[in-house]
Short mmCIF file of C-alpha atoms in Angstrom, two decimals:
data_model
loop_
_atom_site.label_atom_id
_atom_site.label_comp_id
_atom_site.label_asym_id
_atom_site.label_seq_id
_atom_site.Cartn_x
_atom_site.Cartn_y
_atom_site.Cartn_z
CA MET A 1371 44.10 41.16 -7.60
CA VAL A 1372 43.09 38.33 -9.96
CA VAL A 1373 44.85 35.78 -7.76
CA SER A 1374 43.00 36.95 -4.65
CA ILE A 1375 39.64 36.76 -6.49
CA LEU A 1376 40.47 33.23 -7.64
CA ARG A 1377 41.45 32.24 -4.11
CA LEU A 1378 38.23 33.71 -2.75
CA ALA A 1379 36.20 31.89 -5.40
CA GLY A 1380 38.06 28.65 -4.65
CA GLY A 1381 37.42 29.09 -0.93
CA LEU A 1382 33.74 29.71 -1.55
CA LEU A 1383 33.52 26.59 -3.73
CA LEU A 1384 35.19 24.52 -1.01
CA ALA A 1385 32.72 25.75 1.60
CA ILE A 1386 29.74 25.05 -0.68
CA GLY A 1387 31.18 21.65 -1.59
CA GLY A 1388 31.48 20.81 2.10
CA TRP A 1389 27.84 21.74 2.60
CA PHE A 1390 26.72 19.48 -0.23
CA ALA A 1391 28.96 16.61 0.92
CA GLY A 1392 27.29 16.76 4.33
CA ASP A 1393 23.85 16.90 2.73
CA LEU A 1394 24.68 13.89 0.54
CA ARG A 1395 25.60 11.85 3.61
CA ARG A 1396 22.37 12.88 5.33
CA GLN A 1397 20.31 11.87 2.28
CA ARG A 1398 22.09 8.51 2.07
CA LEU A 1399 21.26 7.75 5.71
CA ALA A 1400 17.63 8.76 5.18
CA GLU A 1401 17.38 6.47 2.15
CA ARG A 1402 18.92 3.61 4.12
CA CYS A 1403 16.25 4.07 6.82
CA ARG A 1404 13.52 4.03 4.15
CA CYS A 1405 14.90 0.76 2.77
CA LEU A 1406 15.03 -0.84 6.20
CA GLU A 1407 11.44 0.25 6.91
CA ALA A 1408 10.34 -1.23 3.58
CA ILE A 1409 12.11 -4.51 4.38
CA LEU A 1410 10.37 -4.67 7.75
CA TRP A 1411 7.04 -4.08 5.99
CA LEU A 1412 7.87 -6.87 3.52
CA LEU A 1413 8.84 -9.34 6.25
CA ALA A 1414 5.71 -8.61 8.28
CA ARG A 1415 3.57 -9.02 5.21
CA LEU A 1416 5.29 -12.29 4.31
CA GLU A 1417 4.74 -13.60 7.81
CA GLN A 1418 1.04 -12.74 7.66
CA GLU A 1419 0.50 -14.23 4.22
CA ILE A 1420 2.45 -17.41 4.92
CA GLY A 1421 1.27 -17.94 8.49
CA TYR A 1422 -2.40 -17.15 8.14
CA ARG A 1423 -3.31 -17.59 4.51
CA HIS A 1424 -0.69 -20.19 3.48
CA ARG A 1425 -0.24 -18.41 0.15
CA ASP A 1426 1.86 -19.76 -2.67
CA LEU A 1427 5.19 -17.89 -2.77
CA ASN A 1428 5.11 -17.31 -6.54
CA CYS A 1429 1.68 -15.64 -6.41
CA LEU A 1430 2.69 -13.75 -3.29
CA TYR A 1431 5.86 -12.52 -5.00
CA ARG A 1432 3.89 -11.12 -7.94
CA ASP A 1433 1.48 -9.31 -5.61
CA LEU A 1434 4.18 -7.86 -3.38
CA GLN A 1435 6.36 -6.93 -6.36
CA ALA A 1436 3.50 -4.90 -7.79
CA GLU A 1437 2.95 -3.16 -4.43
CA ALA A 1438 6.64 -2.43 -3.85
CA ALA A 1439 7.46 -1.39 -7.43
CA GLN A 1440 7.48 2.34 -6.70
CA GLY A 1441 9.16 2.12 -3.29
CA PRO A 1442 12.70 1.47 -2.11
CA LEU A 1443 12.36 -2.25 -2.86
CA GLY A 1444 11.37 -1.70 -6.48
CA GLU A 1445 14.85 -2.61 -7.73
CA SER A 1446 15.08 -5.66 -5.47
CA LEU A 1447 11.80 -7.32 -6.42
CA ARG A 1448 12.02 -7.42 -10.20
CA PRO A 1449 9.16 -8.57 -12.45
CA GLY A 1450 9.41 -12.23 -13.36
CA GLY A 1451 11.73 -13.01 -10.46
CA SER A 1452 11.24 -14.77 -7.17
CA PHE A 1453 12.10 -14.18 -3.54
CA GLN A 1454 15.14 -16.43 -3.92
CA THR A 1455 16.53 -14.22 -6.72
CA ALA A 1456 15.74 -10.88 -5.06
CA GLU A 1457 18.65 -8.46 -4.89
CA ALA A 1458 19.54 -6.47 -1.80
CA PRO A 1459 18.92 -2.71 -2.05
CA ALA A 1460 22.10 -0.79 -2.80
CA TRP A 1461 21.44 1.68 0.04
CA LEU A 1462 22.04 -0.96 2.69
CA GLU A 1463 25.30 -1.63 4.48
CA PRO A 1464 27.14 -4.87 3.52
CA GLU A 1465 26.01 -6.70 6.68
CA GLU A 1466 22.40 -5.68 6.04
CA GLN A 1467 22.65 -6.77 2.40
CA SER A 1468 23.95 -10.21 3.33
CA CYS A 1469 21.19 -10.58 5.93
CA PHE A 1470 18.58 -9.63 3.31
CA LEU A 1471 19.97 -12.12 0.81
CA ALA A 1472 20.09 -14.90 3.43
CA CYS A 1473 16.48 -14.21 4.40
CA MET A 1474 15.13 -14.12 0.87
CA SER A 1475 17.13 -17.08 -0.45
CA GLY A 1476 15.84 -19.32 2.35
CA LEU A 1477 12.14 -18.66 1.74
CA GLY A 1478 10.03 -21.64 0.76
CA ARG A 1479 12.33 -24.32 2.11
CA THR A 1480 10.44 -25.16 5.32
CA ALA A 1481 6.90 -25.55 6.60
CA ALA A 1482 4.74 -22.48 7.17
CA GLU A 1483 5.21 -22.48 10.96
CA GLN A 1484 8.98 -22.64 10.64
CA GLU A 1485 8.93 -19.92 7.99
CA CYS A 1486 7.05 -17.64 10.38
CA VAL A 1487 9.62 -18.25 13.13
CA ARG A 1488 12.39 -17.53 10.64
CA LEU A 1489 10.68 -14.35 9.43
CA ALA A 1490 10.21 -13.18 13.04
CA TYR A 1491 13.95 -13.64 13.59
CA TYR A 1492 14.76 -11.52 10.53
CA GLN A 1493 12.23 -8.89 11.60
CA LYS A 1494 14.11 -8.58 14.88
CA ARG A 1495 17.45 -8.30 13.05
CA PHE A 1496 16.19 -5.64 10.66
CA GLY A 1497 14.51 -3.82 13.53
CA ASP A 1498 17.93 -3.59 15.21
CA PHE A 1499 19.47 -2.40 11.94
CA LEU A 1500 16.78 0.27 11.69
CA LYS A 1501 17.43 1.48 15.26
CA ASP A 1502 21.12 1.88 14.46
CA ALA A 1503 20.40 3.63 11.16
CA ALA A 1504 17.87 5.96 12.77
CA ALA A 1505 20.40 6.91 15.45
CA CYS A 1506 22.96 7.67 12.73
CA ARG A 1507 20.35 9.64 10.78
CA ASP A 1508 19.47 11.71 13.83
CA ALA A 1509 23.15 12.40 14.48
CA ALA A 1510 23.58 13.33 10.80
CA SER A 1511 21.34 16.37 11.16
CA LEU A 1512 24.55 18.29 11.76
CA ASP A 1513 26.31 16.91 8.68
CA ARG A 1514 25.54 19.90 6.46
CA LYS A 1515 26.84 22.30 9.07
CA LEU A 1516 29.92 20.20 9.71
CA GLY A 1517 30.52 19.91 5.97
CA LEU A 1518 30.24 23.67 5.64
CA ALA A 1519 32.64 24.14 8.55
CA ALA A 1520 35.16 21.69 7.07
CA GLY A 1521 34.88 23.41 3.69
CA GLY A 1522 35.32 26.75 5.40
CA MET A 1523 38.46 25.53 7.15
CA LEU A 1524 39.88 24.35 3.85
CA ALA A 1525 38.96 27.69 2.33
CA LEU A 1526 40.79 29.54 5.10
CA TRP A 1527 43.81 27.33 4.57
CA LEU A 1528 43.67 28.10 0.85
CA LEU A 1529 43.45 31.85 1.44
#
């Protein structure tokens, strides 16, 4: 009797754990999309400020850091830093992180027109990353249900 109750409780915990594992994956993909959208916003803003206003990068960094402090880029754009020392958000995939670091570390090394061309290139790259992440996020709407089903299968195996 006690053993069957423990098996039932263990099976229930496996099913619930599967649900939460699926939900965790879905949340991670949603956060990755938010980061990519924030990076696209940052790159567009940099292109505008550099191309049209020819702003100094240090002043621009302070302004954008203050604006992005509460968003997904808050950890990347730290107070007292610079674009060259910005860290890639942890939510990104390794390829996206290396692209972010390459983009930020190269800022301020060329003329304004060349910087704008470079920023347009990175906007295209991050736009492609966002399309892929959004497709994964849309497909992940079933993750909770699949996690529950996998947990349920484990629970049945346990029982």
